[in-house]
Short mmCIF file of C-alpha atoms in Angstrom, two decimals:
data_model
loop_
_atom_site.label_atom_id
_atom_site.label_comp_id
_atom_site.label_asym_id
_atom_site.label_seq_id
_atom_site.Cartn_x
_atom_site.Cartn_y
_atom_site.Cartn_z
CA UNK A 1 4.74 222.00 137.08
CA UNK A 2 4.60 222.70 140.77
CA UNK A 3 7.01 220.62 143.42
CA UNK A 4 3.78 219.19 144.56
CA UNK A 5 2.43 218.17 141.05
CA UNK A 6 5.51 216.10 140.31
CA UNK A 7 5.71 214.27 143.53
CA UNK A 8 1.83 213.32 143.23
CA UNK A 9 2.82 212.45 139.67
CA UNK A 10 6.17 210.35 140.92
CA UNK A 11 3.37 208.86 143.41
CA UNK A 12 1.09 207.82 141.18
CA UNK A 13 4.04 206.28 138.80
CA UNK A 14 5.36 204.32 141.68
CA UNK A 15 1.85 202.87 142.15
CA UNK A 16 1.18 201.82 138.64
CA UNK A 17 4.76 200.68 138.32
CA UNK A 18 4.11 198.51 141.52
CA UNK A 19 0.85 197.39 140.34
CA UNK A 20 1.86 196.21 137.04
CA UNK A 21 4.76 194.33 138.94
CA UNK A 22 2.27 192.39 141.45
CA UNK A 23 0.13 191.82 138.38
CA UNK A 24 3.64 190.00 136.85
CA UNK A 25 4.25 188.18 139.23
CA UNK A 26 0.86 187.06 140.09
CA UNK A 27 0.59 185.86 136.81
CA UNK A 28 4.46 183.79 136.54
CA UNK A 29 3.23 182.31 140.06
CA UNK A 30 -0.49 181.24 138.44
CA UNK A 31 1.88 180.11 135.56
CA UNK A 32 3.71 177.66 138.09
CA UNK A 33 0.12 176.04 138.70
CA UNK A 34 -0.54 175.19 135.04
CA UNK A 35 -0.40 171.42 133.84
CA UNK A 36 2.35 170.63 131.56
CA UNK A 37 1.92 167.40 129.30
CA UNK A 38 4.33 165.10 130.36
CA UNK A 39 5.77 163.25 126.82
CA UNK A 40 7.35 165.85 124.75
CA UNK A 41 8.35 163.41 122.06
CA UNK A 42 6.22 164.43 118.50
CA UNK A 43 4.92 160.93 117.58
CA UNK A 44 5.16 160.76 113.98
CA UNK A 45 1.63 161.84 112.26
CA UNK A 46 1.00 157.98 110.99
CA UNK A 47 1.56 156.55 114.45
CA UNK A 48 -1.90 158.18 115.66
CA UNK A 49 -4.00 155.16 114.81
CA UNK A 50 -0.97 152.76 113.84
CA UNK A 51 -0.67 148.98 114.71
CA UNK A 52 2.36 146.81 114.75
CA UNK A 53 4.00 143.07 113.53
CA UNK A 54 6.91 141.77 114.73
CA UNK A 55 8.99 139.50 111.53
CA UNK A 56 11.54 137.10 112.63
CA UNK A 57 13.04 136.67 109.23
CA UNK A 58 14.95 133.71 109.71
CA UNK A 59 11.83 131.78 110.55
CA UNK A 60 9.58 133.45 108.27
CA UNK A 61 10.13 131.57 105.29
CA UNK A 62 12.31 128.39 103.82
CA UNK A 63 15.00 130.58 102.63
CA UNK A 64 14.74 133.18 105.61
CA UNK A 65 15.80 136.36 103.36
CA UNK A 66 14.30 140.02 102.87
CA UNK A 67 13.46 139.22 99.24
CA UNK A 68 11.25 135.42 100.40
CA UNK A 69 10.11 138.28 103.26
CA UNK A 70 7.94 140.28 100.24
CA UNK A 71 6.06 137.62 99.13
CA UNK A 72 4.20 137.84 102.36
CA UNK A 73 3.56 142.42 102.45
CA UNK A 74 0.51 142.00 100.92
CA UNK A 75 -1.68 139.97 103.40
CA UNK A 76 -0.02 141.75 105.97
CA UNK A 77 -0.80 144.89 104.35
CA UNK A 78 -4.47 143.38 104.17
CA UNK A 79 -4.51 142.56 108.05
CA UNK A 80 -4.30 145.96 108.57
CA UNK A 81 -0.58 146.43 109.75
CA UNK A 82 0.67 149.67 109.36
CA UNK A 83 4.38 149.45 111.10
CA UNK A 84 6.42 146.22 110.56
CA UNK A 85 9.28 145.49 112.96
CA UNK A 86 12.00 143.33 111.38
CA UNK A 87 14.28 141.42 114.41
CA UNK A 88 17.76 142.40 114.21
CA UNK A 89 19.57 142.67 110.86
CA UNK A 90 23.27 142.72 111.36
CA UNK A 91 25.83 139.92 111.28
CA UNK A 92 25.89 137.73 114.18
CA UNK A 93 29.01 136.91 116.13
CA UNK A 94 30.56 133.64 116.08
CA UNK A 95 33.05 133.70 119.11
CA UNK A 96 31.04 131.88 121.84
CA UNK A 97 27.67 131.50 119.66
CA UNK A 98 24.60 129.97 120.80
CA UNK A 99 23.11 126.92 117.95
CA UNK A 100 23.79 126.93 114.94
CA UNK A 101 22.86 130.00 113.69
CA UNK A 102 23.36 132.35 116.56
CA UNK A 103 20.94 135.22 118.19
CA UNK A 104 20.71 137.73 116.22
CA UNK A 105 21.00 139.93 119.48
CA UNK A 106 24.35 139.26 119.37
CA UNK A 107 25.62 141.98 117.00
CA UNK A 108 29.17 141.24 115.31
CA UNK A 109 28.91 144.40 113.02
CA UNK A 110 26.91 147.63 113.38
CA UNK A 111 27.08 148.83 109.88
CA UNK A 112 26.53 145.46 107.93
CA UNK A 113 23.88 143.19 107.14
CA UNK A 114 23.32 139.45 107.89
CA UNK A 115 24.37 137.68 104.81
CA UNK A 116 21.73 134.80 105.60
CA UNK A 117 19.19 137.24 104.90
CA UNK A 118 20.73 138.99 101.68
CA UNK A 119 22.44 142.22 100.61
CA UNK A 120 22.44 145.91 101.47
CA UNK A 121 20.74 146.31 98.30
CA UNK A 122 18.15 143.67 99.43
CA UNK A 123 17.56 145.27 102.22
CA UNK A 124 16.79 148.41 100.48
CA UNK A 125 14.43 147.40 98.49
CA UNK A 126 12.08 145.73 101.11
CA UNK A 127 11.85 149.40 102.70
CA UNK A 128 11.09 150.10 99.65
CA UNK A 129 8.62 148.39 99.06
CA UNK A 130 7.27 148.30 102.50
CA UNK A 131 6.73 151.98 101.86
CA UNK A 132 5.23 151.46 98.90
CA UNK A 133 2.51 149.90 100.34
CA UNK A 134 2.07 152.68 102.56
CA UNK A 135 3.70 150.82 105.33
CA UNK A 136 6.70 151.57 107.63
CA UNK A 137 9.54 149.90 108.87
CA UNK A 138 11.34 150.01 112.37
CA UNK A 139 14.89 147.43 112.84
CA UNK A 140 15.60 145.93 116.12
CA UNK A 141 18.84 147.42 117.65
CA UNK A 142 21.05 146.26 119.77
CA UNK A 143 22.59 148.98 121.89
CA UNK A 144 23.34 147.37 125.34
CA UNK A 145 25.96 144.92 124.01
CA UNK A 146 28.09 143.09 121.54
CA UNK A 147 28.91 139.85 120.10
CA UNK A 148 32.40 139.24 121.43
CA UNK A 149 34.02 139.05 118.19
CA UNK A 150 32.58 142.84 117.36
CA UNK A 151 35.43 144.61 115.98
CA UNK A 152 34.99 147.18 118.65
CA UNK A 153 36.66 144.88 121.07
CA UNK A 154 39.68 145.13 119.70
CA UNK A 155 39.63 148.85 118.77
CA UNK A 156 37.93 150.38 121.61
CA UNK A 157 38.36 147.62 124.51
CA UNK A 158 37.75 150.89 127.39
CA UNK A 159 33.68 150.65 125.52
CA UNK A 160 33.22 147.96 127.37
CA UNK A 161 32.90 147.03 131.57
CA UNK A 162 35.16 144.61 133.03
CA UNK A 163 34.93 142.09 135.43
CA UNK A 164 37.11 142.74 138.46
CA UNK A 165 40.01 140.78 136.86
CA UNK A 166 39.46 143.36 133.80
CA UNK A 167 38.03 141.29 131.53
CA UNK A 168 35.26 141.29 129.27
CA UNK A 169 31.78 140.21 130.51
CA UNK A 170 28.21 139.75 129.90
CA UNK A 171 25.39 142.22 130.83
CA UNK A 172 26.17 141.64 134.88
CA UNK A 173 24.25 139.52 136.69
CA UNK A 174 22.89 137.97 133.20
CA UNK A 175 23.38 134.82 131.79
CA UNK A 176 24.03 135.68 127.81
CA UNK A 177 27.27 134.43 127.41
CA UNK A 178 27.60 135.31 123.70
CA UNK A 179 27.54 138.67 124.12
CA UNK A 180 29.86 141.55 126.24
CA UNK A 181 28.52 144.72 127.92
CA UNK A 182 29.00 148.37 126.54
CA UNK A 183 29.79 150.99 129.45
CA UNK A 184 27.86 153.83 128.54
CA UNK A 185 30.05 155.94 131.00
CA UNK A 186 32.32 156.53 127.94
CA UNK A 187 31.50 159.14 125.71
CA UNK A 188 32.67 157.42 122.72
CA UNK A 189 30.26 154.33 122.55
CA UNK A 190 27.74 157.06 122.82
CA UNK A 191 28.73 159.02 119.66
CA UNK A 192 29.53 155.81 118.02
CA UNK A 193 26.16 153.76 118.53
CA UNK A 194 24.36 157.54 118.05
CA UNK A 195 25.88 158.00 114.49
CA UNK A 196 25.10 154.29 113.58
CA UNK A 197 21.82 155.19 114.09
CA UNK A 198 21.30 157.59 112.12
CA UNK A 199 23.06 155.84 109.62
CA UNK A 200 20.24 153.20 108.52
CA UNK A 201 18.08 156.04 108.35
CA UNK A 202 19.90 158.56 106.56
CA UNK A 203 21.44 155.19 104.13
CA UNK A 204 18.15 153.31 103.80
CA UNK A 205 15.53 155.65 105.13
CA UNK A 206 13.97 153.46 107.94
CA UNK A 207 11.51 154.93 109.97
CA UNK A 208 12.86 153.91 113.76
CA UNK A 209 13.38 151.28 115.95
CA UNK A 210 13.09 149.05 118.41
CA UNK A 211 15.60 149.40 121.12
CA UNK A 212 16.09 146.00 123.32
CA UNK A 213 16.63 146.36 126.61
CA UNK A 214 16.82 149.93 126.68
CA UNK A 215 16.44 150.95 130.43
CA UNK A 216 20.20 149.35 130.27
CA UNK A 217 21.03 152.48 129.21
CA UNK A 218 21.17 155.62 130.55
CA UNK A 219 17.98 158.07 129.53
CA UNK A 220 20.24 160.83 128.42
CA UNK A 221 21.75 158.83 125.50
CA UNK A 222 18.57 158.00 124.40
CA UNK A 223 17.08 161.67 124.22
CA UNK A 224 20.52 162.96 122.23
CA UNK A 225 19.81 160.06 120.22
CA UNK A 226 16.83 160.87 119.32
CA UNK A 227 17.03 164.30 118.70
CA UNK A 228 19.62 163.34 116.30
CA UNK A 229 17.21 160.77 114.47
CA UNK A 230 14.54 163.42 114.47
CA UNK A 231 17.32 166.11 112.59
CA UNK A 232 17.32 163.67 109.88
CA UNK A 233 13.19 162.36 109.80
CA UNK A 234 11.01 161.80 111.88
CA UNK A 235 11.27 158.52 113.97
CA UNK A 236 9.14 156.04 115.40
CA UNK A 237 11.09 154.62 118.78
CA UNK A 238 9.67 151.37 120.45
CA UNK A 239 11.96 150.39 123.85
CA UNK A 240 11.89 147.37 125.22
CA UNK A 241 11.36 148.36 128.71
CA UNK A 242 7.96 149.58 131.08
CA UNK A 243 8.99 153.02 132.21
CA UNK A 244 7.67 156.73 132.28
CA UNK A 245 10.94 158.58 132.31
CA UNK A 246 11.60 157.13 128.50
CA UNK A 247 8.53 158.61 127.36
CA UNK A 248 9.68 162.17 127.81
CA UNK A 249 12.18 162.96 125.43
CA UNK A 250 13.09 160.01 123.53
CA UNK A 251 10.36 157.14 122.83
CA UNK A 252 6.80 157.36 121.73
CA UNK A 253 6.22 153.59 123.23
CA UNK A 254 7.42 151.32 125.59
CA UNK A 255 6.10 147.71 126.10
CA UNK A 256 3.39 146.75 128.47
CA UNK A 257 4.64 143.59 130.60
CA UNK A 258 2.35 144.42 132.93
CA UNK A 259 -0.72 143.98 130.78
CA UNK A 260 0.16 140.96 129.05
CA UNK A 261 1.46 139.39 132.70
CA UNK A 262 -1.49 140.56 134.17
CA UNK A 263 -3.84 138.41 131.58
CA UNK A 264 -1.85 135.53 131.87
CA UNK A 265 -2.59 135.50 135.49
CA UNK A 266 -6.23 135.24 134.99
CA UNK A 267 -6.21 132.93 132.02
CA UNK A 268 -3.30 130.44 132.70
CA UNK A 269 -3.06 130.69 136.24
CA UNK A 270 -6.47 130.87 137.13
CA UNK A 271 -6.59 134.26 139.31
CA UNK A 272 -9.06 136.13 140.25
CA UNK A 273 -8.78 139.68 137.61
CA UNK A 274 -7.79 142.15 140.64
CA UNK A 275 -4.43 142.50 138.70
CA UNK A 276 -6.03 143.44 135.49
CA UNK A 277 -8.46 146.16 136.98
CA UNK A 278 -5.76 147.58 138.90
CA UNK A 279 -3.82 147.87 135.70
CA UNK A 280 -6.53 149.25 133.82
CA UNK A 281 -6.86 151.79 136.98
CA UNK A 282 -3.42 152.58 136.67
CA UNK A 283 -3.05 152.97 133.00
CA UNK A 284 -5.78 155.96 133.01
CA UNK A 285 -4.65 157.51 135.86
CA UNK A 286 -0.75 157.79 136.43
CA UNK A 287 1.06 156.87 133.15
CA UNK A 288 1.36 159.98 130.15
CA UNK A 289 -1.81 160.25 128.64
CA UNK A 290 0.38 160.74 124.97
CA UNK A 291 2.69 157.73 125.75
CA UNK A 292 1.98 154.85 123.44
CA UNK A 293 2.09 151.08 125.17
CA UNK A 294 2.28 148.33 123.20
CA UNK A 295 -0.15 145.34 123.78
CA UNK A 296 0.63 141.76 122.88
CA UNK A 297 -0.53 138.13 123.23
CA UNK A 298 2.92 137.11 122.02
CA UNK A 299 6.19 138.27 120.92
CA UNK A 300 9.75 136.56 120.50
CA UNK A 301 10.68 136.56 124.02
CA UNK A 302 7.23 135.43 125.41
CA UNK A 303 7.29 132.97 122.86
CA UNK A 304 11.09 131.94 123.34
CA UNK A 305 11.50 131.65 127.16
CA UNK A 306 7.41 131.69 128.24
CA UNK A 307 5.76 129.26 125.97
CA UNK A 308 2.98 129.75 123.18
CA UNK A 309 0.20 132.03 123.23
CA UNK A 310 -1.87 128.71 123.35
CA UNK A 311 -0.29 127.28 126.68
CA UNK A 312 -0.58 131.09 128.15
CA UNK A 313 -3.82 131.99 127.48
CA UNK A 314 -5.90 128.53 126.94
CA UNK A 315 -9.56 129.47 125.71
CA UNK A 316 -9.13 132.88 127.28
CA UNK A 317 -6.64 133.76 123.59
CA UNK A 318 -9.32 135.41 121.29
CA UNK A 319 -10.33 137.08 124.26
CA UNK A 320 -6.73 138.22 125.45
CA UNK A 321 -7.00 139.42 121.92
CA UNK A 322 -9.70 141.42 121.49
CA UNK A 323 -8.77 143.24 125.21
CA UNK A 324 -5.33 144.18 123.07
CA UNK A 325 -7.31 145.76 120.41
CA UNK A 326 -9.52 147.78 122.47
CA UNK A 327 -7.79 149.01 125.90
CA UNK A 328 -5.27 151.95 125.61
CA UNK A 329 -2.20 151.17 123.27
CA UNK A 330 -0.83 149.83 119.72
CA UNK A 331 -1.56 146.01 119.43
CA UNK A 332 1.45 143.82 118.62
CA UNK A 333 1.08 140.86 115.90
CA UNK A 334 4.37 138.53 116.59
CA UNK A 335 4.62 136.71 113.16
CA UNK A 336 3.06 133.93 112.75
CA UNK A 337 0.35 134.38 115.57
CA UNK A 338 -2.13 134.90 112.49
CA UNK A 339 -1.04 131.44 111.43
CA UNK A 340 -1.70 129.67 115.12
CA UNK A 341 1.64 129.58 116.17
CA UNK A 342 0.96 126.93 118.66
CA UNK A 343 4.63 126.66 120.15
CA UNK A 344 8.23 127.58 120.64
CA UNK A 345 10.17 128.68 117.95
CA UNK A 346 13.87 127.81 118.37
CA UNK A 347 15.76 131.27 119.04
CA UNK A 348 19.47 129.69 117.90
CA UNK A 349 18.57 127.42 114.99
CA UNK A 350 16.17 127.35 111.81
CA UNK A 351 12.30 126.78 112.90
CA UNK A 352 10.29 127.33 110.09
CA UNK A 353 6.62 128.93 110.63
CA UNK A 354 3.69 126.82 109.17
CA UNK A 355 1.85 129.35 106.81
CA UNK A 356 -1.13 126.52 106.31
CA UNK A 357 -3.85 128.10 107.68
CA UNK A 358 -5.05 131.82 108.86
CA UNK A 359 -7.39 131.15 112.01
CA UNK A 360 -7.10 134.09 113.28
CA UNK A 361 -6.04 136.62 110.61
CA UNK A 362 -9.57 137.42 110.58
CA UNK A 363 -9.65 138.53 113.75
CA UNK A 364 -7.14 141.02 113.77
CA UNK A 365 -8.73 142.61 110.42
CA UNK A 366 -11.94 143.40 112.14
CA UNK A 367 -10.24 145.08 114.85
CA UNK A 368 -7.62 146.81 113.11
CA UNK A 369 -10.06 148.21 110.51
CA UNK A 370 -11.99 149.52 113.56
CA UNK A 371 -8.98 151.12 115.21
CA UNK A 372 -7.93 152.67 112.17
CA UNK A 373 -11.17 154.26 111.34
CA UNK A 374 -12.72 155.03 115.07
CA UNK A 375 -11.42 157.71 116.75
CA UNK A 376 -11.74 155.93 120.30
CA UNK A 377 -9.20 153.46 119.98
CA UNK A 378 -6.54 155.68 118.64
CA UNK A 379 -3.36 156.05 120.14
CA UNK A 380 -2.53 158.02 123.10
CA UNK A 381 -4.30 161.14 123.19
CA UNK A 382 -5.93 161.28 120.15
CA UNK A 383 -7.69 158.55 121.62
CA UNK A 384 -10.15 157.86 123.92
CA UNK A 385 -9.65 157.51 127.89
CA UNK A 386 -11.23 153.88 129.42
CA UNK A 387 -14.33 154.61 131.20
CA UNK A 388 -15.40 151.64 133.47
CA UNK A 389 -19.22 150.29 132.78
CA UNK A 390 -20.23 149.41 136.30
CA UNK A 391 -22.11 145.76 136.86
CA UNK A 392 -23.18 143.16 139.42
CA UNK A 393 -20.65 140.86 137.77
CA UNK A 394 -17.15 142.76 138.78
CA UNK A 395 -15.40 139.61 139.22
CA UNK A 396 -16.16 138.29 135.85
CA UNK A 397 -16.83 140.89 133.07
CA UNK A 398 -14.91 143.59 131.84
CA UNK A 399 -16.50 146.30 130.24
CA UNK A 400 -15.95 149.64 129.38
CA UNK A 401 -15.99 152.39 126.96
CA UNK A 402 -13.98 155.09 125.12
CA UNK A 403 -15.00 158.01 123.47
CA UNK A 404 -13.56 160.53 121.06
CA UNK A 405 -15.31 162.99 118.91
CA UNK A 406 -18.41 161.59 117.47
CA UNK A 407 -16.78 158.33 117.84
CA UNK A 408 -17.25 155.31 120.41
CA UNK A 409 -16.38 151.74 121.78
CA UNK A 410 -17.91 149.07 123.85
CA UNK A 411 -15.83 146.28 124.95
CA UNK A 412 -17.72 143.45 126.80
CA UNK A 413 -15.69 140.68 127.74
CA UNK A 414 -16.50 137.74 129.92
CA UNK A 415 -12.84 137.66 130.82
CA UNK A 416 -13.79 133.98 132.99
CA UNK A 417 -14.08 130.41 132.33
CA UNK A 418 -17.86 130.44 133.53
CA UNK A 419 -20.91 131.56 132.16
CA UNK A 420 -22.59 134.60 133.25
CA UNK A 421 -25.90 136.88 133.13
CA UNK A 422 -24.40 140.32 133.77
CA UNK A 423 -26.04 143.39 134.53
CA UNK A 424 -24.37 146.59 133.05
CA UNK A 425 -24.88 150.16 134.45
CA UNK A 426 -24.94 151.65 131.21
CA UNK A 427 -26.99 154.91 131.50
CA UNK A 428 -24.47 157.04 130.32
CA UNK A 429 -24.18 154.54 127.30
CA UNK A 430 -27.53 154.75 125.77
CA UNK A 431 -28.20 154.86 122.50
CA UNK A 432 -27.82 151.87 119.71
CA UNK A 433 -24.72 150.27 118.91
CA UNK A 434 -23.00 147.39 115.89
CA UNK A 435 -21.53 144.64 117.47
CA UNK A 436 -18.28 144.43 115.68
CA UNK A 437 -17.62 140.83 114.92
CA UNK A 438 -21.33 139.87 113.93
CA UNK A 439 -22.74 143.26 112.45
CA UNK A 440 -25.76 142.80 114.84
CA UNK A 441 -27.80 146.38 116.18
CA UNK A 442 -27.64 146.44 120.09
CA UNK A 443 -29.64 149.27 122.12
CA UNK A 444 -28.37 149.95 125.14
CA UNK A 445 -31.18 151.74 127.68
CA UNK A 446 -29.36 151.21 131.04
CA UNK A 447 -28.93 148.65 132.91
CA UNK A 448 -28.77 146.06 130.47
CA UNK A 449 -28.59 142.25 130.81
CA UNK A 450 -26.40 140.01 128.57
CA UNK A 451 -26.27 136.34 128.72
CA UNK A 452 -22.61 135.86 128.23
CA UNK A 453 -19.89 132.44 127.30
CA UNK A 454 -17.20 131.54 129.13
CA UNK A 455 -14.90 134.01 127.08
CA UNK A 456 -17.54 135.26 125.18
CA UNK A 457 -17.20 138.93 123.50
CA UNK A 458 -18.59 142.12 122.43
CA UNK A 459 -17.52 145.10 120.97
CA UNK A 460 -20.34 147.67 120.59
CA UNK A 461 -19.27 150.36 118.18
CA UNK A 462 -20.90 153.75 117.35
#
């Protein structure tokens, strides 16, 4: 080869070489453009379509145990629950207790059960069984604090804050005297509360929890925590707190205040629904499209500190209820709503649940059997996104639709204490339609008119 023949051939090497190194890095800095999803939790496969129930134990029955507890899985079951939530389960503190009986948020022993609601070995076999219905079971944990009498007190006093005398105090600023704050600055209450944990679910196979007040706690510890959980199954997490940043790594759902405020605004305080459509805009458009919210009429704090479901939402509950069902999210069932729970139960003492009647049991069935079996209203994104139906009463009538696959919903809600004749844009909705709730055959052909109740609903389904 000739001196010139190599240095064209060097030349043309240098160019390729060059080329193939623009093409590189054209295509890392394209890759820097890409969208990334968000939530990297993996929601457990049942969760796609899953709904959820909330059982205060104590109040549940006369004798308040796990075993009384069974008698009631089947109708449950039937109502179409798929993930039951049992309040905490540990022994309550005594030092400084509230009633008679204590909050069971005030955790005397991490590794023990409450002996007013039975053994270990009760408490074993109601996950059992639970599963056996092909249900699943998540226990309410208690991470933030302690009762003061916890045993760690003693042993580990530096897992705790101080006051600036250096002594022991409730969550700052907070008024729950029977309990004392963790500092989650110290690596050991992190390992600790971590490997109790995992514990319950390597011990009694649980399937998750629900963590109160968990955005009192650092983010971190929760995504070690559960990547740990997930070595050993995988979890279903539920925090107690409205925030993104949980949603990455370590929950698949947080609650939705904001929803459940946002109703009671319109329906007990008699405002105007801005709040509501801004929340709906909201929801589709800036949180996680795979984050999970959970949607509720009622739970124990709302029902503890806030009133009853009747006093919050008036006429405007079945309603309230169907909206739960249908927007984006996993519907809540606080034990006992099924029932009319129609006020307070005491949070310290016994306050049995009247199990005499069912008015609205059947409620929840038809919309339960719906989510479970229409594609639209499953949870995050294997569901559909809320597309707003357009009318000429905004002010009034929410409606809107979600699609996914073959599959599709219609809520229409006269979300007012008025009646209305409302005009629906529904061009891109034609076709016909089963109301849900009365099996009746609706065409839609655009701009349709319905003659709506105060509170009146429908929930077209194809």
């Amino acid at each position: 080869m000739t001196t010139y023949s190599k240095t064209l051939t060097l030349f043309l090497a240098c160019i390729v070489s060059s080329c193939l190194k623009n093409e590189e890095a054209s295509t890392n800095n394209d890759l820097k453009y890409q969208p990334k999803e968000f939530v990297e939790v993996q929601h457990p496969k049942w969760a796609k379509n899953a709904t959820i129930y909330e059982a205060n134990i104590r109040q549940f029955t006369p004798e308040g145990t796990f075993k009384a507890f069974e008698s009631h899985l089947p109708r449950i079951k039937a109502m179409g629950i798929d993930i039951i939530w049992l309040m905490p389960i540990h022994p309550i503190g005594v030092e400084k207790r509230k009633g008679t009986l204590g909050s069971e948020y005030s955790v005397k022993d991490y590794y023990g059960i409450n002996p007013e609601f039975g053994t270990k070995e009760d408490f074993e076999a109601l996950v059992d069984k639970i599963h056996s219905m092909g249900m699943y079971v998540i226990v309410d944990w208690v991470a933030n604090h302690s009762s003061w009498d916890n045993q760690l007190a003693k042993d580990h006093p530096d897992w705790y804050t101080k006051t600036e005398e250096g002594n022991f105090q409730p969550t700052p600023w907070y008024d729950w005297d029977d309990v004392i704050d963790f500092d989650y600055e110290k690596p050991g209450i992190r390992k600790y509360m971590t490997e109790a944990l995992v514990y319950w679910v390597k011990e009694c196979d649980i399937d998750g929890y629900r963590c109160d007040t968990a955005g009192f706690l650092p983010t971190d510890f929760w995504n070690n925590a559960r990547a740990e959980l997930d070595a050993v199954k995988p979890v279903f997490m539920l925090a107690e707190w409205e925030s993104r940043d949980l949603h990455q790594k370590a929950f698949d759902m947080t609650y939705s205040w904001t929803f459940f405020d946002k109703m009671v605004a319109v329906t007990r305080d008699k405002k105007n629904m801005g709040g509501l459509v801004e929340y709906m805009a909201h929801d589709v458009s800036t949180f996680p499209r795979d984050g999970y919210r959970m949607l509720f009429t009622d739970n124990h704090d709302m029902n503890s500190w806030n009133h009853n479901m009747f006093y919050n939402f008036g006429d405007g509950l079945e309603a309230s209820m169907v909206l739960c069902g249908t927007v984006n999210g996993m519907p809540l069932v606080y034990g006992g709503q099924e029932a009319g729970l129609n006020r307070s139960l005491k949070f310290f003492d016994k306050d049995l649940i009247d199990w005499s009647k069912f008015p609205y049991e059947g409620l929840f069935k038809k919309l339960f059997a719906l989510k479970h079996k229409n594609h639209a209203l499953w949870n995050g994104k294997d569901g559909g996104v809320m597309v707003r139906i357009y009318s000429d009463k905004m002010e009034q009538v929410i409606s809107f639709s979600r699609t996914k696959d073959n599959d599709k919903v219609i809520p229409i809600i006269n979300y007012s204490d008025k009646s209305v004749t409302v005009k629906l844009n529904t061009g891109n909705q034609k076709g016909t339609y089963t109301e849900l709730f009365s099996g009746e055959k609706i065409t839609l052909k655009g701009d349709d008119v319905f003659e709506m109740k105060p509170w009146q609903y429908l929930v077209l389904v194809k």
